[in-house]
Short mmCIF file of C-alpha atoms (C1' of nucleotides) in Angstrom, two decimals:
data_model
loop_
_atom_site.label_atom_id
_atom_site.label_comp_id
_atom_site.label_asym_id
_atom_site.label_seq_id
_atom_site.Cartn_x
_atom_site.Cartn_y
_atom_site.Cartn_z
CA MET A 165 -58.59 37.59 126.65
CA GLY A 166 -59.27 34.78 129.03
CA ARG A 167 -62.34 32.83 129.80
CA THR A 168 -65.49 34.36 128.38
CA ALA A 169 -67.56 35.55 131.31
CA GLY A 170 -69.05 32.53 133.08
CA ARG A 171 -69.12 30.22 130.06
CA ASP A 172 -69.53 26.53 130.77
CA PRO A 173 -66.86 24.44 129.02
CA GLU A 174 -69.54 21.97 128.01
CA GLN A 175 -71.34 24.81 126.29
CA THR A 176 -68.17 25.76 124.46
CA ARG A 177 -67.75 22.19 123.30
CA ALA A 178 -71.33 22.09 122.11
CA ALA A 179 -70.92 25.43 120.33
CA LEU A 180 -67.84 24.08 118.58
CA LEU A 181 -69.64 20.95 117.45
CA ASP A 182 -72.58 22.99 116.25
CA ALA A 183 -70.38 25.37 114.30
CA ALA A 184 -68.46 22.45 112.84
CA SER A 185 -71.70 20.79 111.83
CA ARG A 186 -73.00 23.79 109.95
CA LEU A 187 -69.67 24.52 108.32
CA VAL A 188 -69.17 20.96 107.20
CA ARG A 189 -72.53 20.93 105.53
CA GLU A 190 -71.74 24.22 103.82
CA ARG A 191 -68.17 23.67 102.77
CA GLY A 192 -67.70 19.97 103.26
CA ILE A 193 -64.74 18.37 104.92
CA SER A 194 -62.52 21.21 103.76
CA ALA A 195 -64.06 23.45 106.40
CA THR A 196 -61.22 25.11 108.25
CA LEU A 197 -60.35 24.90 111.92
CA ASP A 198 -60.04 28.65 111.84
CA ASP A 199 -63.55 28.99 110.49
CA VAL A 200 -65.04 26.58 112.99
CA ALA A 201 -63.38 28.39 115.86
CA ARG A 202 -64.45 31.80 114.58
CA ARG A 203 -68.07 30.78 114.12
CA ALA A 204 -68.19 29.26 117.57
CA GLY A 205 -66.81 32.47 119.02
CA VAL A 206 -63.69 30.71 120.24
CA SER A 207 -60.06 31.12 119.36
CA LYS A 208 -58.22 28.46 117.40
CA GLY A 209 -56.22 27.70 120.50
CA GLY A 210 -59.48 27.19 122.36
CA LEU A 211 -60.71 24.76 119.74
CA LEU A 212 -57.54 22.73 119.92
CA TYR A 213 -57.88 22.71 123.66
CA HIS A 214 -61.12 20.75 123.32
CA PHE A 215 -60.26 18.70 120.23
CA ALA A 216 -56.61 17.88 119.78
CA SER A 217 -56.88 17.60 116.00
CA LYS A 218 -59.26 18.02 113.11
CA HIS A 219 -59.64 14.26 112.97
CA GLU A 220 -60.79 14.20 116.56
CA LEU A 221 -63.26 17.01 115.95
CA LEU A 222 -64.83 15.22 112.99
CA LEU A 223 -65.03 11.98 114.88
CA ALA A 224 -66.78 13.68 117.77
CA LEU A 225 -69.16 15.28 115.31
CA ALA A 226 -70.18 11.93 113.84
CA THR A 227 -70.50 10.27 117.21
CA ASP A 228 -72.67 13.10 118.39
CA TRP A 229 -75.12 12.78 115.51
CA LEU A 230 -75.49 9.06 115.65
CA GLU A 231 -76.20 9.30 119.32
CA ARG A 232 -78.69 12.14 118.93
CA PHE A 233 -80.61 10.17 116.34
CA ARG A 234 -80.71 7.11 118.56
CA VAL A 235 -81.86 9.11 121.54
CA ALA A 236 -84.53 10.83 119.45
CA VAL A 237 -85.87 7.51 118.22
CA LEU A 238 -85.95 5.97 121.68
CA ALA A 239 -87.72 9.06 122.97
CA ALA A 240 -90.27 8.74 120.18
CA VAL A 241 -91.44 5.32 121.33
CA PRO A 242 -94.78 5.93 123.03
CA PRO A 243 -94.78 4.42 126.54
CA ASP A 244 -98.19 2.84 126.02
CA ASP A 245 -97.26 1.11 122.77
CA ASP A 246 -96.01 -2.41 123.25
CA ALA A 247 -97.22 -3.93 120.01
CA PRO A 248 -94.64 -5.30 117.56
CA GLY A 249 -93.13 -2.57 115.42
CA ARG A 250 -93.06 0.11 118.09
CA LEU A 251 -89.38 0.83 117.49
CA VAL A 252 -89.83 0.85 113.71
CA ARG A 253 -92.67 3.30 114.05
CA ALA A 254 -90.52 5.60 116.17
CA TYR A 255 -87.75 5.32 113.58
CA VAL A 256 -90.16 6.30 110.84
CA ARG A 257 -91.51 9.25 112.79
CA VAL A 258 -88.08 10.64 113.60
CA SER A 259 -86.80 10.11 110.07
CA ILE A 260 -89.71 11.81 108.39
CA ASP A 261 -90.28 14.55 110.94
CA GLY A 262 -86.57 15.26 110.75
CA ALA A 263 -87.10 15.80 107.04
CA LEU A 264 -90.15 17.90 107.76
CA ASP A 265 -88.40 20.39 109.99
CA ALA A 266 -85.85 22.11 107.84
CA ALA A 267 -83.08 21.92 110.36
CA ALA A 268 -81.29 18.92 111.69
CA THR A 269 -81.49 15.36 110.46
CA ARG A 270 -82.01 16.36 106.87
CA ASP A 271 -78.47 17.61 106.55
CA ALA A 272 -76.92 15.09 108.87
CA LEU A 273 -76.68 12.66 106.01
CA VAL A 274 -74.78 15.13 103.88
CA VAL A 275 -72.35 15.58 106.68
CA ILE A 276 -71.95 11.86 107.22
CA ALA A 277 -71.33 11.49 103.54
CA HIS A 278 -68.70 14.17 103.71
CA LEU A 279 -67.13 12.53 106.68
CA SER A 280 -67.14 9.18 104.94
CA THR A 281 -63.68 10.02 103.72
CA VAL A 282 -62.54 9.71 107.30
CA ASP A 283 -62.02 6.01 107.82
CA ALA A 284 -62.82 6.04 111.50
CA VAL A 285 -66.19 7.63 110.76
CA THR A 286 -67.07 5.03 108.15
CA GLU A 287 -66.36 2.33 110.69
CA LEU A 288 -68.42 4.12 113.29
CA ALA A 289 -71.40 4.43 110.97
CA ARG A 290 -71.10 0.81 109.94
CA ALA A 291 -71.16 -0.39 113.53
CA ASP A 292 -74.09 1.85 114.32
CA ALA A 293 -76.03 0.65 111.28
CA GLN A 294 -75.46 -2.94 112.33
CA ARG A 295 -76.80 -2.19 115.77
CA TRP A 296 -79.91 -0.59 114.29
CA GLN A 297 -80.46 -3.59 112.10
CA GLU A 298 -80.37 -5.89 115.09
CA ASP A 299 -82.60 -3.71 117.20
CA LEU A 300 -85.14 -3.22 114.46
CA ARG A 301 -85.15 -6.88 113.51
CA ALA A 302 -85.95 -7.72 117.10
CA ASP A 303 -89.01 -5.50 116.88
CA GLY A 304 -91.26 -8.34 115.75
CA LEU A 305 -92.26 -7.26 112.26
CA PRO A 306 -92.21 -9.61 109.26
CA GLU A 307 -89.01 -9.09 107.24
CA ASP A 308 -90.77 -7.94 104.11
CA VAL A 309 -92.57 -5.12 105.87
CA LEU A 310 -89.45 -4.19 107.77
CA SER A 311 -87.20 -3.79 104.77
CA LEU A 312 -89.83 -1.88 102.82
CA VAL A 313 -90.64 0.54 105.59
CA LEU A 314 -87.01 1.04 106.52
CA ALA A 315 -85.91 1.68 102.97
CA ALA A 316 -88.68 4.22 102.54
CA ALA A 317 -87.83 6.03 105.77
CA ASP A 318 -84.16 6.12 104.85
CA GLY A 319 -85.07 7.30 101.37
CA VAL A 320 -86.93 10.27 102.77
CA SER A 321 -83.90 11.24 104.82
CA ALA A 322 -81.67 10.88 101.79
CA GLN A 323 -83.68 12.51 99.03
CA PRO A 324 -82.75 16.09 99.93
CA VAL A 325 -79.11 15.16 99.38
CA TRP A 326 -79.59 14.95 95.67
CA GLY A 327 -81.95 17.87 95.52
CA MET A 328 -85.30 16.13 95.85
CA GLU A 329 -87.60 17.99 98.19
CA PRO A 330 -91.01 16.33 98.57
CA ALA A 331 -93.85 18.57 99.69
CA PRO A 332 -94.57 18.50 103.45
CA GLU A 333 -98.08 17.29 102.81
CA GLU A 334 -96.78 14.42 100.74
CA LEU A 335 -94.41 13.49 103.53
CA THR A 336 -97.17 13.49 106.08
CA ARG A 337 -99.24 11.16 103.94
CA LEU A 338 -96.26 8.91 103.38
CA ARG A 339 -95.56 8.80 107.09
CA GLU A 340 -99.10 7.72 107.89
CA HIS A 341 -98.95 5.15 105.12
CA LEU A 342 -95.72 3.68 106.51
CA LEU A 343 -97.03 3.65 110.05
CA ALA A 344 -100.14 1.85 108.87
CA LEU A 345 -98.03 -0.79 107.16
CA THR A 346 -96.42 -1.68 110.49
CA VAL A 347 -99.79 -2.33 112.09
CA VAL A 348 -101.71 -4.29 109.45
CA ASP A 349 -100.43 -7.57 110.83
CA ARG A 350 -100.81 -8.91 114.34
CA MET B 52 -43.45 14.07 74.43
CA GLY B 53 -46.68 15.12 72.85
CA ARG B 54 -49.70 13.22 71.83
CA THR B 55 -49.53 9.63 72.95
CA ALA B 56 -49.52 7.53 69.81
CA GLY B 57 -53.02 7.43 68.40
CA ARG B 58 -54.92 8.13 71.62
CA ASP B 59 -58.39 9.46 71.15
CA PRO B 60 -58.93 12.67 73.16
CA GLU B 61 -62.43 11.47 74.03
CA GLN B 62 -60.86 8.42 75.61
CA THR B 63 -58.56 10.62 77.64
CA ARG B 64 -61.48 12.71 78.80
CA ALA B 65 -63.39 9.61 79.80
CA ALA B 66 -60.34 8.21 81.59
CA LEU B 67 -60.02 11.45 83.51
CA LEU B 68 -63.66 11.40 84.55
CA ASP B 69 -63.40 7.79 85.59
CA ALA B 70 -60.28 8.42 87.64
CA ALA B 71 -61.88 11.48 89.21
CA SER B 72 -64.96 9.47 90.08
CA ARG B 73 -63.06 6.76 91.87
CA LEU B 74 -60.78 9.19 93.66
CA VAL B 75 -63.62 11.38 94.83
CA ARG B 76 -65.37 8.44 96.36
CA GLU B 77 -62.16 7.37 98.06
CA ARG B 78 -60.85 10.68 99.30
CA GLY B 79 -63.78 13.01 98.83
CA ILE B 80 -63.63 16.41 97.32
CA SER B 81 -60.08 16.83 98.57
CA ALA B 82 -58.88 14.47 95.87
CA THR B 83 -55.98 16.12 94.12
CA LEU B 84 -55.73 17.15 90.49
CA ASP B 85 -52.32 15.49 90.51
CA ASP B 86 -53.82 12.25 91.75
CA VAL B 87 -56.61 12.31 89.20
CA ALA B 88 -54.16 12.99 86.40
CA ARG B 89 -51.77 10.30 87.56
CA ARG B 90 -54.47 7.66 87.85
CA ALA B 91 -55.75 8.51 84.39
CA GLY B 92 -52.24 8.17 83.02
CA VAL B 93 -52.10 11.84 82.07
CA SER B 94 -50.08 14.74 83.34
CA LYS B 95 -51.57 17.54 85.34
CA GLY B 96 -51.14 19.83 82.36
CA GLY B 97 -53.05 17.37 80.27
CA LEU B 98 -55.89 17.33 82.74
CA LEU B 99 -56.10 21.09 82.78
CA TYR B 100 -56.20 21.06 79.04
CA HIS B 101 -59.47 19.13 79.15
CA PHE B 102 -60.93 20.74 82.26
CA ALA B 103 -59.85 24.29 82.86
CA SER B 104 -60.24 24.06 86.62
CA LYS B 105 -61.08 21.67 89.40
CA HIS B 106 -64.52 23.19 89.56
CA GLU B 107 -65.12 22.39 85.92
CA LEU B 108 -63.94 18.82 86.38
CA LEU B 109 -66.30 18.24 89.28
CA LEU B 110 -69.17 19.77 87.39
CA ALA B 111 -68.53 17.53 84.42
CA LEU B 112 -68.39 14.57 86.78
CA ALA B 113 -71.80 15.31 88.24
CA THR B 114 -73.37 15.96 84.86
CA ASP B 115 -71.99 12.70 83.61
CA TRP B 116 -73.53 10.67 86.43
CA LEU B 117 -76.92 12.21 86.31
CA GLU B 118 -77.06 11.54 82.61
CA ARG B 119 -75.83 7.98 82.96
CA PHE B 120 -78.52 7.23 85.49
CA ARG B 121 -81.20 8.72 83.28
CA VAL B 122 -80.01 6.76 80.27
CA ALA B 123 -79.88 3.55 82.30
CA VAL B 124 -83.44 4.01 83.49
CA LEU B 125 -84.76 4.79 80.04
CA ALA B 126 -82.96 1.72 78.71
CA ALA B 127 -84.55 -0.38 81.44
CA VAL B 128 -88.08 0.34 80.26
CA PRO B 129 -89.21 -2.83 78.50
CA PRO B 130 -90.47 -2.00 74.98
CA ASP B 131 -93.56 -4.17 75.40
CA ASP B 132 -94.62 -2.58 78.67
CA ASP B 133 -97.04 0.28 78.21
CA ALA B 134 -99.01 -0.08 81.41
CA PRO B 135 -98.94 2.80 83.89
CA GLY B 136 -95.85 2.73 86.08
CA ARG B 137 -93.45 1.50 83.43
CA LEU B 138 -91.00 4.31 84.13
CA VAL B 139 -91.27 3.86 87.88
CA ARG B 140 -90.56 0.15 87.50
CA ALA B 141 -87.46 0.91 85.44
CA TYR B 142 -86.35 3.41 88.09
CA VAL B 143 -86.76 0.78 90.79
CA ARG B 144 -84.84 -1.83 88.82
CA VAL B 145 -81.92 0.45 88.09
CA SER B 146 -81.78 1.77 91.65
CA ILE B 147 -81.79 -1.63 93.27
CA ASP B 148 -79.68 -3.45 90.74
CA GLY B 149 -77.20 -0.61 91.00
CA ALA B 150 -77.05 -1.38 94.71
CA LEU B 151 -76.79 -5.07 93.97
CA ASP B 152 -73.71 -4.77 91.82
CA ALA B 153 -71.00 -3.47 94.04
CA ALA B 154 -69.71 -0.98 91.53
CA ALA B 155 -71.41 2.09 90.24
CA THR B 156 -74.61 3.66 91.52
CA ARG B 157 -73.98 2.68 95.09
CA ASP B 158 -71.13 5.15 95.40
CA ALA B 159 -72.59 7.76 93.11
CA LEU B 160 -74.56 9.16 95.99
CA VAL B 161 -71.49 9.54 98.14
CA VAL B 162 -69.89 11.44 95.34
CA ILE B 163 -72.87 13.66 94.82
CA ALA B 164 -72.92 14.34 98.51
CA HIS B 165 -69.26 15.25 98.36
CA LEU B 166 -69.86 17.46 95.40
CA SER B 167 -72.78 19.13 97.13
CA THR B 168 -70.28 21.63 98.47
CA VAL B 169 -69.96 22.87 94.92
CA ASP B 170 -72.90 25.20 94.46
CA ALA B 171 -73.27 24.60 90.74
CA VAL B 172 -73.60 20.88 91.41
CA THR B 173 -76.34 21.37 93.98
CA GLU B 174 -78.29 23.40 91.46
CA LEU B 175 -77.71 20.77 88.80
CA ALA B 176 -78.99 17.99 91.04
CA ARG B 177 -82.00 20.04 92.05
CA ALA B 178 -82.99 20.65 88.45
CA ASP B 179 -82.49 16.99 87.61
CA ALA B 180 -84.56 15.86 90.58
CA GLN B 181 -87.37 18.17 89.54
CA ARG B 182 -87.33 16.69 86.07
CA TRP B 183 -87.53 13.18 87.50
CA GLN B 184 -90.43 14.17 89.66
CA GLU B 185 -92.35 15.45 86.64
CA ASP B 186 -91.53 12.46 84.49
CA LEU B 187 -92.42 9.97 87.19
CA ARG B 188 -95.60 11.78 88.12
CA ALA B 189 -96.68 11.55 84.50
CA ASP B 190 -96.29 7.80 84.68
CA GLY B 191 -99.88 7.28 85.76
CA LEU B 192 -99.53 5.81 89.22
CA PRO B 193 -101.57 6.98 92.22
CA GLU B 194 -99.55 9.45 94.27
CA ASP B 195 -99.48 7.32 97.40
CA VAL B 196 -97.91 4.39 95.62
CA LEU B 197 -95.51 6.63 93.78
CA SER B 198 -94.07 8.34 96.83
CA LEU B 199 -93.79 5.10 98.75
CA VAL B 200 -92.06 3.20 95.98
CA LEU B 201 -89.79 6.10 95.11
CA ALA B 202 -88.74 6.69 98.69
CA ALA B 203 -87.94 3.01 99.11
CA ALA B 204 -85.89 2.86 95.91
CA ASP B 205 -83.98 5.99 96.89
CA GLY B 206 -83.49 4.57 100.36
CA VAL B 207 -81.84 1.47 98.97
CA SER B 208 -79.44 3.64 96.98
CA ALA B 209 -78.67 5.70 100.03
CA GLN B 210 -78.33 3.10 102.78
CA PRO B 211 -74.74 2.11 101.93
CA VAL B 212 -73.71 5.72 102.53
CA TRP B 213 -74.18 5.38 106.25
CA GLY B 214 -72.89 1.86 106.40
CA MET B 215 -76.07 -0.13 105.96
CA GLU B 216 -75.57 -3.03 103.61
CA PRO B 217 -78.70 -5.14 103.15
CA ALA B 218 -78.18 -8.71 101.99
CA PRO B 219 -78.53 -9.27 98.22
CA GLU B 220 -81.35 -11.70 98.80
CA GLU B 221 -83.22 -9.14 100.86
CA LEU B 222 -82.79 -6.59 98.10
CA THR B 223 -84.15 -8.96 95.50
CA ARG B 224 -87.24 -9.59 97.59
CA LEU B 225 -87.70 -5.89 98.18
CA ARG B 226 -87.38 -5.19 94.48
CA GLU B 227 -90.09 -7.69 93.61
CA HIS B 228 -92.26 -6.30 96.36
CA LEU B 229 -91.89 -2.77 95.00
CA LEU B 230 -92.51 -3.85 91.43
CA ALA B 231 -95.66 -5.64 92.55
CA LEU B 232 -96.92 -2.50 94.26
CA THR B 233 -96.79 -0.64 90.97
CA VAL B 234 -99.02 -3.20 89.27
CA VAL B 235 -101.72 -3.88 91.87
CA ASP B 236 -103.91 -1.14 90.47
CA ARG B 237 -105.20 -0.80 86.93
"C1'" DA C 31 -53.89 27.16 142.12
"C1'" DC C 32 -55.90 25.34 138.41
"C1'" DA C 33 -58.97 25.00 134.46
"C1'" DA C 34 -60.28 27.32 130.56
"C1'" DC C 35 -59.29 29.81 127.70
"C1'" DT C 36 -57.06 34.22 124.34
"C1'" DG C 37 -53.68 36.01 120.96
"C1'" DT C 38 -49.76 35.88 118.32
"C1'" DA C 39 -46.23 34.03 115.93
"C1'" DC C 40 -44.52 30.60 113.36
"C1'" DC C 41 -43.29 26.12 110.62
"C1'" DG C 42 -43.87 22.67 107.06
"C1'" DT C 43 -46.59 20.80 103.71
"C1'" DC C 44 -49.81 20.45 100.26
"C1'" DC C 45 -51.99 21.92 96.18
"C1'" DA C 46 -54.53 24.75 92.38
"C1'" DG C 47 -53.57 27.14 88.71
"C1'" DC C 48 -50.14 29.02 85.51
"C1'" DC C 49 -46.83 28.77 82.00
"C1'" DG C 50 -43.23 27.66 78.85
"C1'" DG C 51 -42.27 24.12 76.41
"C1'" DT C 52 -42.93 19.64 73.09
"C1'" DA C 53 -44.71 16.32 69.74
"C1'" DC C 54 -47.31 15.38 66.19
"C1'" DA C 55 -51.16 15.76 62.34
"C1'" DG C 56 -53.06 18.40 59.09
"C1'" DT C 57 -53.19 22.39 55.97
"C1'" DT C 58 -51.47 25.76 53.14
"C1'" DT C 59 -48.21 27.93 50.01
"C1'" DC C 60 -44.93 27.90 46.39
"C1'" DG D 200 -43.61 17.56 47.01
"C1'" DA D 201 -41.54 19.82 50.50
"C1'" DA D 202 -41.02 23.57 53.49
"C1'" DA D 203 -43.57 26.61 56.51
"C1'" DC D 204 -47.13 27.15 59.36
"C1'" DT D 205 -51.21 26.05 62.55
"C1'" DG D 206 -53.95 23.81 65.99
"C1'" DT D 207 -54.48 20.07 69.16
"C1'" DA D 208 -53.02 17.40 72.82
"C1'" DC D 209 -50.31 17.02 75.93
"C1'" DC D 210 -45.69 17.41 79.75
"C1'" DG D 211 -43.70 18.94 84.05
"C1'" DG D 212 -41.68 22.44 86.87
"C1'" DC D 213 -42.84 26.44 89.63
"C1'" DT D 214 -45.14 29.54 92.91
"C1'" DG D 215 -48.07 31.73 96.09
"C1'" DG D 216 -51.36 31.09 99.26
"C1'" DA D 217 -53.95 28.36 102.45
"C1'" DC D 218 -54.19 25.27 106.19
"C1'" DG D 219 -53.06 21.98 110.12
"C1'" DG D 220 -50.59 21.96 113.92
"C1'" DT D 221 -47.12 23.80 117.55
"C1'" DA D 222 -45.52 26.75 121.12
"C1'" DC D 223 -46.09 29.71 124.57
"C1'" DA D 224 -46.96 33.66 127.38
"C1'" DG D 225 -50.66 36.11 129.27
"C1'" DT D 226 -55.65 36.51 131.35
"C1'" DT D 227 -59.66 35.45 133.97
"C1'" DG D 228 -63.34 32.95 136.62
"C1'" DT D 229 -63.95 29.72 140.62
#
DNA sequence: ACAACTGTACCGTCCAGCCGGTACAGTTTC
DNA sequence: GAAACTGTACCGGCTGGACGGTACAGTTGT
């Protein structure tokens, strides 16, 4: 018993969030605190030390994802690109490459959908979506192109939720197509 | 007690599915059998008479939606349209008009996402998606157009899940844009 | 000395599934 | 034609187990 040899509390927190993430996407919101703790290699007491309640854990989970996505998109803006649509292009790349690699973003939506029963999370997502809309609108693309490209990018993220799994090659082609659409104009 | 005067059992079943649908989208998969029964104006025993377990109820729910969507799309194919892309156009119309009217399809995705914790439902959705892919591929559109238009339509259905609510006017414009894309070629 | 835990024990509540009834509509038997 | 029986469509109380949260005493790294 006691602190696990030289473990950073931040690491523990991250391990808890990661375990929670995977469990929520497997079992939905009915994932158990016990399970989350066990998978993270932490006791239930330890979990409740970091997150005072299940509600708080789920909220942290959602916050974490939204922020990761935002950071990923901002990081995907090439420094030498200052043409209109640079942010939209980064958004497209992260959305589709997230769908390409089997891991992260693909399932994030499932989790957010699961969490949508938690009111606070719904509100969080709504606020975040609004912010995206403003940021992307300020990116200088004509509205028609913007809504088309955005819908398509979001569609790719969403399709796996209802069992649609486009071939990687098809996704690559679609990505290039979308990127091209954001450049046609000047 | 006993049979409520002249009530059709099919009506009861439908009422149960409807109640379940609305409750699942409000509270997620943790919606209670008691709640579902109460909202449908039936006792818990009555519910379990129609659906032997919660699992069976959820499965029936998913089946019901997938079929409704398919029927809606098939009904949206204009009889006088036999140009390539007729099915895709119907798919687009149903997807976007479903998002336009605040009621049905918009939330269906949330529900499916909730139900995705039920393995049988995941499998069901996967099989259905595959069938769509075949049907739509057989519709005679070039692959590039197909995947773009499909992704965009699916994106519109999905966006409300994470709090994005495009303006109705924007959706109408997007719909026309997508429909036009399916006609450009011949 | 304090932060970061572990482990155990426990409480209260919620809920799925079960079960013993009940009410009626047909159907059969005499 | 009426009593006896049968199947369908429910009602509602109960129970056992799971789960969130509490409490707290002990342990260990820094």
